[in-house]
Amino acid sequence: MSTPTAHQAPPTGLHEPVTPAGRALVDRLAGYLPQIRATAAEHDRTGTFPTATFDAFRKDGLMGATVPAELGGLGVDRLYDVAAALVRVGHADASTALALHMQFSRGITLGYEWRHGGPAARALAERLLRMMVAGEAVVCSGIKDHHTAVTRLTPDGAGGWRLSGRKTLVSMGPIGTHFVINAKTELPGEAPRLVSPVVTRDTPGFSVLDNWDGLGMRASGTVDIVFDDCPIPAEDVFVRDLVGARNDAVLAGQTVSSIGMLGAYVGVAQAAYDLAVAALVRRSEPAPAAARTLVAELSARLYALRATAATALTTADARSADLGGDPAERGRQMMQPFQCAKLIVNQLAPGIVNDCLTLVGGASFTAAHPLSRLYRDVRAGGFMQPYAYADAVDFLSTQALGIERDNDYMSAWATRATKDGKSVDAPHPAPMSR
């Protein structure tokens, strides 16, 4: 991963990338923004995924943007640059930005596996990364178990595995070709271990449901995926820690895989501000004093939003590049500013969009108005791990107060799972399809 040099100006506000690779990514994305913006309303209205846009991304090599240059990718390895790119895409359409974030973040995390993992992990990561560059792999992440199932990996008796369970809120699912899943092992006489099997779309027993009807991010293709005794080769599994190991070193990888999403919400807030200001400028009469006051306040909040996200991303880049010292401390030092920034972004961005509706007035209170879409999309940030609001509060407060806690949210979910295959917080059973 590239590191800042002494002659580089400090990055501010996510306005511009800080490396040549980041600039190349932003320049190539720029040609797609008018079409993304033009089709966003229709995809939102119908809840359809912008497949044509992502097909074009694949053909143009953009789906391999964060793959190391040594493997043929654009070599974008700075989280700050990824977020700066997603600001622009999020300004055009938040759903597209969210889906693209999934591919970009996977390129960076797989790049780390390729450089620093064990032999098996390096081989699997390289295979996926080269396919991403070739446009042959659209890699989705399946983290959260559906409340009716615990995703389990069990031995098949012949050196491989069988995967069963269900994941929910898997973005970019309609076009995904490879799904990196969070699961736990079940081996007789052995403690369960967290693993990440890679499931291809043509795997027997695997299905992608067409069940997304979200309040916002309606074009993100965020669906459920189901595993019905899927065969998984041994070489297609990333092996993680024991369940309940309380290894804060994993927080570094979780930060890297998720912090870029802040850029999408900065883009949404900026888009709302730009729409509201443009609406005031078009009016024949000068804006009243109350409206001008609100514009000034919005300008300050947008500045704070950008500065907060940019600072957390800069910190994450610096910590990520430093592999010396205690890995657990490094993980905490990356996650803590990320969570502070995420809380602030999840407070400021919805507030900015809400006040922009106030400025525009009743015209914005229709389903077809772009501010209506932004209002619904921006709310999604609070539900995304790591962490959703309650978990973020737990993490930040226990860090401040020195209280012991398992900070690995994936391990915590696996620990809460009961032996009968359902989560303890499941209110009732539900059918496997909607």
CSV table of C-alpha atoms in Angstrom, one decimal:
chain,number,residue,atom,x,y,z
A,1,MET,CA,0.0,0.0,0.0
A,2,SER,CA,1.3,3.4,-0.9
A,3,THR,CA,2.0,5.9,1.9
A,4,PRO,CA,1.9,9.7,2.0
A,5,THR,CA,5.2,11.5,1.3
A,6,ALA,CA,6.5,14.7,2.9
A,7,HIS,CA,5.9,16.8,-0.2
A,8,GLN,CA,2.2,15.9,-0.5
A,9,ALA,CA,-0.4,18.4,0.7
A,10,PRO,CA,-2.6,17.0,3.4
A,11,PRO,CA,-5.9,15.7,1.9
A,12,THR,CA,-9.0,17.7,2.9
A,13,GLY,CA,-12.6,17.1,2.5
A,14,LEU,CA,-12.6,14.3,0.0
A,15,HIS,CA,-12.6,16.8,-2.9
A,16,GLU,CA,-9.8,15.2,-4.8
A,17,PRO,CA,-7.8,11.9,-4.7
A,18,VAL,CA,-4.3,12.0,-3.4
A,19,THR,CA,-2.5,9.5,-5.7
A,20,PRO,CA,-2.2,9.2,-9.5
A,21,ALA,CA,-4.1,5.9,-9.4
A,22,GLY,CA,-7.0,7.5,-7.5
A,23,ARG,CA,-7.0,10.4,-10.0
A,24,ALA,CA,-7.1,7.9,-12.9
A,25,LEU,CA,-10.1,6.1,-11.2
A,26,VAL,CA,-12.0,9.4,-10.8
A,27,ASP,CA,-11.3,10.5,-14.3
A,28,ARG,CA,-12.6,7.2,-15.8
A,29,LEU,CA,-15.7,7.2,-13.6
A,30,ALA,CA,-16.5,10.8,-14.7
A,31,GLY,CA,-17.7,9.6,-18.1
A,32,TYR,CA,-20.4,7.4,-16.5
A,33,LEU,CA,-21.8,9.9,-14.1
A,34,PRO,CA,-24.3,11.6,-16.5
A,35,GLN,CA,-25.9,8.2,-17.4
A,36,ILE,CA,-25.9,7.1,-13.8
A,37,ARG,CA,-27.7,10.4,-12.8
A,38,ALA,CA,-30.1,10.2,-15.7
A,39,THR,CA,-31.3,6.6,-14.9
A,40,ALA,CA,-31.3,6.8,-11.1
A,41,ALA,CA,-34.9,7.9,-10.7
A,42,GLU,CA,-36.3,5.1,-12.8
A,43,HIS,CA,-34.2,2.4,-11.1
A,44,ASP,CA,-35.3,3.8,-7.8
A,45,ARG,CA,-39.0,3.8,-8.8
A,46,THR,CA,-38.9,0.2,-10.1
A,47,GLY,CA,-36.4,-1.1,-7.6
A,48,THR,CA,-34.2,-2.5,-10.4
A,49,PHE,CA,-30.4,-2.9,-10.4
A,50,PRO,CA,-28.5,-0.8,-13.0
A,51,THR,CA,-27.0,-3.8,-14.7
A,52,ALA,CA,-26.1,-2.0,-17.9
A,53,THR,CA,-23.9,0.4,-15.9
A,54,PHE,CA,-22.0,-2.4,-14.2
A,55,ASP,CA,-21.6,-4.3,-17.4
A,56,ALA,CA,-19.9,-1.1,-18.8
A,57,PHE,CA,-17.7,-0.9,-15.6
A,58,ARG,CA,-16.6,-4.5,-16.2
A,59,LYS,CA,-15.7,-3.9,-19.9
A,60,ASP,CA,-13.8,-0.8,-18.9
A,61,GLY,CA,-11.8,-2.6,-16.2
A,62,LEU,CA,-13.3,-0.5,-13.4
A,63,MET,CA,-14.4,-3.5,-11.4
A,64,GLY,CA,-10.7,-4.2,-10.9
A,65,ALA,CA,-9.8,-0.7,-9.9
A,66,THR,CA,-8.6,-1.6,-6.4
A,67,VAL,CA,-6.7,-4.8,-7.6
A,68,PRO,CA,-3.0,-4.4,-7.2
A,69,ALA,CA,-1.2,-3.2,-10.3
A,70,GLU,CA,1.0,-6.2,-10.3
A,71,LEU,CA,-2.0,-8.3,-11.0
A,72,GLY,CA,-3.3,-6.0,-13.8
A,73,GLY,CA,-5.6,-3.7,-11.8
A,74,LEU,CA,-5.6,0.1,-11.5
A,75,GLY,CA,-3.8,-0.3,-8.2
A,76,VAL,CA,-6.0,2.1,-6.2
A,77,ASP,CA,-4.9,1.2,-2.7
A,78,ARG,CA,-5.7,4.3,-0.7
A,79,LEU,CA,-9.0,4.3,1.2
A,80,TYR,CA,-9.2,8.0,0.9
A,81,ASP,CA,-9.1,7.8,-2.9
A,82,VAL,CA,-11.8,5.1,-3.0
A,83,ALA,CA,-14.1,7.3,-0.8
A,84,ALA,CA,-13.3,10.4,-3.0
A,85,ALA,CA,-14.5,8.4,-6.0
A,86,LEU,CA,-17.6,7.2,-4.2
A,87,VAL,CA,-18.5,10.8,-3.3
A,88,ARG,CA,-18.9,11.5,-7.0
A,89,VAL,CA,-20.8,8.3,-7.7
A,90,GLY,CA,-23.0,8.9,-4.6
A,91,HIS,CA,-23.7,12.4,-5.8
A,92,ALA,CA,-25.2,10.8,-9.0
A,93,ASP,CA,-26.9,7.8,-7.3
A,94,ALA,CA,-26.3,6.4,-3.9
A,95,SER,CA,-27.4,2.9,-4.9
A,96,THR,CA,-24.8,2.6,-7.5
A,97,ALA,CA,-22.2,3.9,-5.1
A,98,LEU,CA,-23.1,1.4,-2.5
A,99,ALA,CA,-22.9,-1.5,-4.9
A,100,LEU,CA,-19.6,-0.3,-6.4
A,101,HIS,CA,-18.2,0.1,-2.8
A,102,MET,CA,-18.7,-3.6,-2.4
A,103,GLN,CA,-16.4,-4.5,-5.3
A,104,PHE,CA,-13.8,-1.8,-4.5
A,105,SER,CA,-13.5,-2.8,-0.8
A,106,ARG,CA,-13.2,-6.5,-1.8
A,107,GLY,CA,-10.3,-5.7,-4.1
A,108,ILE,CA,-8.4,-3.9,-1.3
A,109,THR,CA,-9.1,-6.7,1.3
A,110,LEU,CA,-8.2,-9.5,-1.1
A,111,GLY,CA,-5.1,-7.5,-2.1
A,112,TYR,CA,-4.0,-7.7,1.6
A,113,GLU,CA,-4.7,-11.4,1.7
A,114,TRP,CA,-2.5,-11.8,-1.5
A,115,ARG,CA,0.4,-9.8,0.0
A,116,HIS,CA,0.3,-11.0,3.6
A,117,GLY,CA,-1.8,-14.2,4.0
A,118,GLY,CA,-0.7,-17.8,4.2
A,119,PRO,CA,-0.1,-19.8,1.0
A,120,ALA,CA,-3.7,-21.0,0.7
A,121,ALA,CA,-5.1,-17.6,1.3
A,122,ARG,CA,-2.7,-16.0,-1.2
A,123,ALA,CA,-3.6,-18.5,-3.9
A,124,LEU,CA,-7.3,-18.0,-3.5
A,125,ALA,CA,-7.0,-14.2,-3.3
A,126,GLU,CA,-4.9,-14.1,-6.5
A,127,ARG,CA,-7.4,-16.2,-8.4
A,128,LEU,CA,-10.3,-13.9,-7.5
A,129,LEU,CA,-8.3,-10.7,-8.1
A,130,ARG,CA,-7.2,-11.7,-11.6
A,131,MET,CA,-10.8,-12.6,-12.4
A,132,MET,CA,-11.9,-9.1,-11.2
A,133,VAL,CA,-9.4,-7.5,-13.5
A,134,ALA,CA,-10.7,-9.6,-16.4
A,135,GLY,CA,-14.3,-8.6,-15.7
A,136,GLU,CA,-15.1,-12.2,-14.8
A,137,ALA,CA,-15.7,-11.8,-11.1
A,138,VAL,CA,-18.2,-9.5,-9.4
A,139,VAL,CA,-17.5,-10.2,-5.7
A,140,CYS,CA,-20.3,-9.7,-3.1
A,141,SER,CA,-20.0,-10.1,0.6
A,142,GLY,CA,-22.5,-12.0,2.7
A,143,ILE,CA,-22.1,-11.1,6.4
A,144,LYS,CA,-25.4,-10.9,8.2
A,145,ASP,CA,-27.3,-14.1,8.8
A,146,HIS,CA,-31.0,-14.0,8.1
A,147,HIS,CA,-32.9,-14.3,11.4
A,148,THR,CA,-34.1,-17.8,10.6
A,149,ALA,CA,-30.7,-19.4,10.0
A,150,VAL,CA,-27.1,-19.7,11.1
A,151,THR,CA,-24.7,-20.2,8.2
A,152,ARG,CA,-22.6,-23.3,8.8
A,153,LEU,CA,-19.8,-25.0,7.1
A,154,THR,CA,-19.6,-28.8,7.8
A,155,PRO,CA,-17.1,-31.4,6.5
A,156,ASP,CA,-18.3,-33.5,3.5
A,157,GLY,CA,-16.1,-36.5,4.5
A,158,ALA,CA,-14.0,-36.2,1.4
A,159,GLY,CA,-11.8,-33.2,2.3
A,160,GLY,CA,-14.2,-30.5,1.2
A,161,TRP,CA,-17.1,-28.8,2.9
A,162,ARG,CA,-20.9,-28.3,2.7
A,163,LEU,CA,-22.5,-24.9,3.3
A,164,SER,CA,-26.0,-24.3,4.6
A,165,GLY,CA,-27.7,-21.2,5.8
A,166,ARG,CA,-29.0,-17.8,4.5
A,167,LYS,CA,-27.6,-14.3,4.3
A,168,THR,CA,-29.5,-11.1,4.1
A,169,LEU,CA,-28.7,-7.6,2.9
A,170,VAL,CA,-26.2,-8.7,0.2
A,171,SER,CA,-25.8,-5.7,-2.1
A,172,MET,CA,-25.0,-6.2,-5.8
A,173,GLY,CA,-26.5,-9.6,-5.6
A,174,PRO,CA,-28.3,-9.6,-8.9
A,175,ILE,CA,-25.0,-9.6,-10.8
A,176,GLY,CA,-22.7,-11.2,-8.3
A,177,THR,CA,-20.6,-14.1,-9.6
A,178,HIS,CA,-18.7,-14.8,-6.4
A,179,PHE,CA,-19.9,-14.5,-2.9
A,180,VAL,CA,-17.5,-14.3,0.1
A,181,ILE,CA,-19.5,-15.5,3.0
A,182,ASN,CA,-19.1,-15.3,6.8
A,183,ALA,CA,-19.8,-18.7,8.3
A,184,LYS,CA,-18.8,-20.9,11.2
A,185,THR,CA,-17.4,-24.4,11.1
A,186,GLU,CA,-19.1,-27.4,12.8
A,187,LEU,CA,-16.6,-30.2,13.4
A,188,PRO,CA,-17.2,-32.9,16.0
A,189,GLY,CA,-15.1,-32.4,19.1
A,190,GLU,CA,-13.6,-29.1,17.8
A,191,ALA,CA,-14.4,-25.5,18.7
A,192,PRO,CA,-16.3,-23.6,16.0
A,193,ARG,CA,-14.1,-21.3,13.8
A,194,LEU,CA,-15.0,-18.4,11.7
A,195,VAL,CA,-14.4,-19.0,8.0
A,196,SER,CA,-15.1,-17.2,4.7
A,197,PRO,CA,-16.0,-19.7,2.0
A,198,VAL,CA,-16.3,-18.4,-1.6
A,199,VAL,CA,-19.4,-19.5,-3.3
A,200,THR,CA,-19.8,-19.1,-7.1
A,201,ARG,CA,-23.2,-18.4,-8.6
A,202,ASP,CA,-23.4,-21.8,-10.3
A,203,THR,CA,-22.8,-23.8,-7.1
A,204,PRO,CA,-25.4,-26.5,-6.7
A,205,GLY,CA,-27.9,-25.6,-3.9
A,206,PHE,CA,-27.1,-21.8,-4.1
A,207,SER,CA,-29.8,-19.3,-4.9
A,208,VAL,CA,-30.1,-15.5,-5.1
A,209,LEU,CA,-33.6,-14.3,-4.1
A,210,ASP,CA,-35.3,-11.5,-5.8
A,211,ASN,CA,-36.7,-10.1,-2.6
A,212,TRP,CA,-35.4,-6.5,-2.2
A,213,ASP,CA,-38.1,-3.8,-1.6
A,214,GLY,CA,-36.2,-1.4,0.6
A,215,LEU,CA,-37.2,2.1,1.8
A,216,GLY,CA,-34.0,3.4,0.2
A,217,MET,CA,-31.1,2.2,-1.8
A,218,ARG,CA,-33.7,0.6,-3.9
A,219,ALA,CA,-31.4,0.1,-6.9
A,220,SER,CA,-28.6,-1.4,-4.9
A,221,GLY,CA,-29.6,-5.1,-5.5
A,222,THR,CA,-29.5,-5.8,-1.8
A,223,VAL,CA,-31.1,-9.3,-1.6
A,224,ASP,CA,-31.0,-12.5,0.4
A,225,ILE,CA,-28.9,-15.5,-0.7
A,226,VAL,CA,-29.6,-19.1,0.4
A,227,PHE,CA,-27.2,-22.1,0.7
A,228,ASP,CA,-28.9,-25.5,0.6
A,229,ASP,CA,-26.1,-28.0,1.3
A,230,CYS,CA,-23.7,-26.3,-1.2
A,231,PRO,CA,-20.5,-28.1,-2.0
A,232,ILE,CA,-17.4,-26.0,-1.3
A,233,PRO,CA,-13.9,-27.1,-2.2
A,234,ALA,CA,-11.3,-26.9,0.6
A,235,GLU,CA,-9.2,-24.4,-1.5
A,236,ASP,CA,-12.1,-22.0,-1.7
A,237,VAL,CA,-12.2,-21.2,2.0
A,238,PHE,CA,-10.5,-18.4,3.9
A,239,VAL,CA,-9.8,-19.6,7.5
A,240,ARG,CA,-10.3,-17.1,10.3
A,241,ASP,CA,-10.2,-17.1,14.1
A,242,LEU,CA,-12.0,-19.3,16.6
A,243,VAL,CA,-15.5,-18.0,17.5
A,244,GLY,CA,-15.2,-15.9,20.6
A,245,ALA,CA,-11.4,-15.4,20.3
A,246,ARG,CA,-11.7,-11.7,21.0
A,247,ASN,CA,-8.9,-10.8,18.6
A,248,ASP,CA,-9.0,-7.0,17.9
A,249,ALA,CA,-6.5,-7.4,15.1
A,250,VAL,CA,-9.5,-8.2,12.9
A,251,LEU,CA,-10.8,-4.7,13.3
A,252,ALA,CA,-8.2,-3.5,10.9
A,253,GLY,CA,-9.6,-5.6,8.1
A,254,GLN,CA,-13.1,-4.7,9.0
A,255,THR,CA,-12.2,-1.0,8.9
A,256,VAL,CA,-10.6,-1.3,5.5
A,257,SER,CA,-13.5,-3.2,4.0
A,258,SER,CA,-16.2,-0.7,5.2
A,259,ILE,CA,-14.8,2.8,5.7
A,260,GLY,CA,-15.0,3.7,2.1
A,261,MET,CA,-18.8,3.7,2.3
A,262,LEU,CA,-18.6,7.1,4.1
A,263,GLY,CA,-17.9,8.6,0.7
A,264,ALA,CA,-21.3,7.6,-0.6
A,265,TYR,CA,-23.1,9.4,2.1
A,266,VAL,CA,-20.9,12.5,1.7
A,267,GLY,CA,-22.0,12.4,-1.9
A,268,VAL,CA,-25.7,12.2,-1.0
A,269,ALA,CA,-25.4,15.2,1.4
A,270,GLN,CA,-23.6,17.2,-1.2
A,271,ALA,CA,-26.2,16.3,-3.9
A,272,ALA,CA,-29.0,17.5,-1.6
A,273,TYR,CA,-27.2,20.7,-0.8
A,274,ASP,CA,-26.6,21.4,-4.5
A,275,LEU,CA,-30.2,20.8,-5.4
A,276,ALA,CA,-31.5,23.1,-2.7
A,277,VAL,CA,-29.1,25.9,-3.5
A,278,ALA,CA,-29.9,25.6,-7.2
A,279,ALA,CA,-33.7,25.8,-6.4
A,280,LEU,CA,-33.2,29.0,-4.4
A,281,VAL,CA,-31.1,30.6,-7.1
A,282,ARG,CA,-33.7,29.9,-9.7
A,283,ARG,CA,-36.4,31.7,-7.9
A,284,SER,CA,-37.4,35.2,-9.0
A,285,GLU,CA,-37.2,36.7,-5.6
A,286,PRO,CA,-34.1,36.7,-3.4
A,287,ALA,CA,-34.1,34.1,-0.7
A,288,PRO,CA,-35.5,35.3,2.6
A,289,ALA,CA,-33.3,35.7,5.6
A,290,ALA,CA,-34.4,32.4,7.2
A,291,ALA,CA,-33.5,30.5,4.1
A,292,ARG,CA,-30.1,32.3,3.8
A,293,THR,CA,-29.4,31.4,7.5
A,294,LEU,CA,-30.2,27.8,6.8
A,295,VAL,CA,-27.9,27.7,3.7
A,296,ALA,CA,-25.1,29.1,5.8
A,297,GLU,CA,-25.6,26.5,8.5
A,298,LEU,CA,-25.8,23.7,5.9
A,299,SER,CA,-22.6,24.9,4.4
A,300,ALA,CA,-20.9,24.6,7.7
A,301,ARG,CA,-22.3,21.2,8.4
A,302,LEU,CA,-21.3,19.9,5.0
A,303,TYR,CA,-17.8,21.2,5.6
A,304,ALA,CA,-17.7,19.4,9.0
A,305,LEU,CA,-19.1,16.2,7.4
A,306,ARG,CA,-16.4,16.2,4.7
A,307,ALA,CA,-13.6,17.0,7.1
A,308,THR,CA,-14.7,14.3,9.6
A,309,ALA,CA,-14.9,11.6,7.0
A,310,ALA,CA,-11.6,12.7,5.3
A,311,THR,CA,-9.7,12.7,8.7
A,312,ALA,CA,-10.9,9.1,9.5
A,313,LEU,CA,-9.9,7.9,6.1
A,314,THR,CA,-6.5,9.5,6.3
A,315,THR,CA,-6.0,7.9,9.7
A,316,ALA,CA,-7.1,4.5,8.4
A,317,ASP,CA,-4.6,4.7,5.4
A,318,ALA,CA,-1.7,5.6,7.7
A,319,ARG,CA,-2.5,2.8,10.2
A,320,SER,CA,-3.2,0.3,7.5
A,321,ALA,CA,0.3,0.9,6.0
A,322,ASP,CA,2.0,0.4,9.3
A,323,LEU,CA,2.3,-3.3,10.0
A,324,GLY,CA,4.6,-2.9,13.0
A,325,GLY,CA,3.6,-3.0,16.6
A,326,ASP,CA,0.7,-4.8,18.3
A,327,PRO,CA,-1.8,-6.0,15.7
A,328,ALA,CA,-4.7,-5.7,18.2
A,329,GLU,CA,-3.8,-2.1,19.1
A,330,ARG,CA,-3.5,-1.3,15.4
A,331,GLY,CA,-7.0,-2.7,14.8
A,332,ARG,CA,-8.5,-0.6,17.6
A,333,GLN,CA,-6.7,2.5,16.4
A,334,MET,CA,-8.3,2.0,12.9
A,335,MET,CA,-11.8,1.2,14.1
A,336,GLN,CA,-12.1,3.9,16.7
A,337,PRO,CA,-11.8,6.9,14.4
A,338,PHE,CA,-13.9,5.1,11.8
A,339,GLN,CA,-16.7,4.6,14.3
A,340,CYS,CA,-16.5,8.2,15.5
A,341,ALA,CA,-16.7,9.4,11.9
A,342,LYS,CA,-19.5,7.0,11.0
A,343,LEU,CA,-21.6,8.2,13.9
A,344,ILE,CA,-21.1,11.8,12.9
A,345,VAL,CA,-21.8,11.1,9.2
A,346,ASN,CA,-25.0,9.2,10.2
A,347,GLN,CA,-26.1,12.3,12.2
A,348,LEU,CA,-25.1,15.1,9.9
A,349,ALA,CA,-25.9,13.6,6.5
A,350,PRO,CA,-29.6,12.9,7.2
A,351,GLY,CA,-29.9,16.3,8.9
A,352,ILE,CA,-28.5,18.1,5.9
A,353,VAL,CA,-30.9,16.3,3.5
A,354,ASN,CA,-33.8,17.0,5.8
A,355,ASP,CA,-33.1,20.7,5.9
A,356,CYS,CA,-32.7,20.8,2.1
A,357,LEU,CA,-36.2,19.5,1.9
A,358,THR,CA,-37.2,22.4,4.1
A,359,LEU,CA,-35.5,24.9,1.8
A,360,VAL,CA,-37.1,23.6,-1.4
A,361,GLY,CA,-40.5,23.3,0.2
A,362,GLY,CA,-43.6,21.2,-0.6
A,363,ALA,CA,-42.3,20.4,-4.2
A,364,SER,CA,-39.8,18.1,-2.7
A,365,PHE,CA,-42.4,16.1,-0.8
A,366,THR,CA,-43.3,13.9,-3.7
A,367,ALA,CA,-41.9,10.5,-4.6
A,368,ALA,CA,-40.6,11.7,-8.0
A,369,HIS,CA,-38.5,14.5,-6.6
A,370,PRO,CA,-34.8,13.7,-6.4
A,371,LEU,CA,-34.6,15.0,-2.8
A,372,SER,CA,-37.2,12.3,-1.8
A,373,ARG,CA,-34.8,9.6,-3.1
A,374,LEU,CA,-31.8,11.2,-1.3
A,375,TYR,CA,-33.9,11.4,1.9
A,376,ARG,CA,-34.6,7.7,1.8
A,377,ASP,CA,-31.1,6.6,0.6
A,378,VAL,CA,-29.2,8.6,3.3
A,379,ARG,CA,-31.0,6.8,6.1
A,380,ALA,CA,-29.4,3.5,5.1
A,381,GLY,CA,-26.0,4.5,6.7
A,382,GLY,CA,-27.2,3.9,10.2
A,383,PHE,CA,-28.0,0.2,9.6
A,384,MET,CA,-24.6,-0.8,8.0
A,385,GLN,CA,-22.0,-2.8,9.9
A,386,PRO,CA,-19.5,-2.2,11.3
A,387,TYR,CA,-21.2,-1.0,13.3
A,388,ALA,CA,-24.9,-0.3,13.4
A,389,TYR,CA,-25.8,2.4,16.0
A,390,ALA,CA,-26.1,0.2,19.1
A,391,ASP,CA,-22.9,-1.7,18.4
A,392,ALA,CA,-21.1,1.5,17.7
A,393,VAL,CA,-22.2,3.0,21.0
A,394,ASP,CA,-21.0,-0.2,22.8
A,395,PHE,CA,-17.7,-0.2,21.0
A,396,LEU,CA,-16.8,3.5,21.6
A,397,SER,CA,-18.0,3.5,25.2
A,398,THR,CA,-16.3,0.3,26.2
A,399,GLN,CA,-13.1,1.5,24.6
A,400,ALA,CA,-13.3,4.8,26.6
A,401,LEU,CA,-14.1,3.0,29.9
A,402,GLY,CA,-11.8,0.1,29.5
A,403,ILE,CA,-14.6,-2.5,29.6
A,404,GLU,CA,-13.9,-6.0,28.1
A,405,ARG,CA,-15.9,-6.8,25.0
A,406,ASP,CA,-15.8,-8.9,21.9
A,407,ASN,CA,-15.4,-6.2,19.2
A,408,ASP,CA,-15.6,-8.6,16.3
A,409,TYR,CA,-19.2,-8.3,15.3
A,410,MET,CA,-19.1,-11.4,13.2
A,411,SER,CA,-17.7,-13.5,16.1
A,412,ALA,CA,-20.4,-12.0,18.3
A,413,TRP,CA,-23.2,-13.1,16.0
A,414,ALA,CA,-21.7,-16.6,15.8
A,415,THR,CA,-21.5,-16.8,19.5
A,416,ARG,CA,-25.1,-15.8,19.9
A,417,ALA,CA,-26.3,-18.6,17.6
A,418,THR,CA,-28.2,-21.4,19.3
A,419,LYS,CA,-27.7,-25.1,18.5
A,420,ASP,CA,-31.1,-25.4,16.8
A,421,GLY,CA,-29.9,-23.3,13.9
A,422,LYS,CA,-31.7,-20.0,14.8
A,423,SER,CA,-30.4,-16.8,16.3
A,424,VAL,CA,-31.4,-16.2,19.9
A,425,ASP,CA,-32.9,-12.8,18.9
A,426,ALA,CA,-35.1,-14.4,16.2
A,427,PRO,CA,-38.8,-13.5,17.1
A,428,HIS,CA,-40.3,-16.3,15.0
A,429,PRO,CA,-39.5,-18.7,12.2
A,430,ALA,CA,-40.0,-17.5,8.7
A,431,PRO,CA,-40.1,-19.2,5.3
A,432,MET,CA,-36.9,-19.5,3.2
A,433,SER,CA,-38.3,-17.3,0.5
A,434,ARG,CA,-40.4,-14.2,0.3
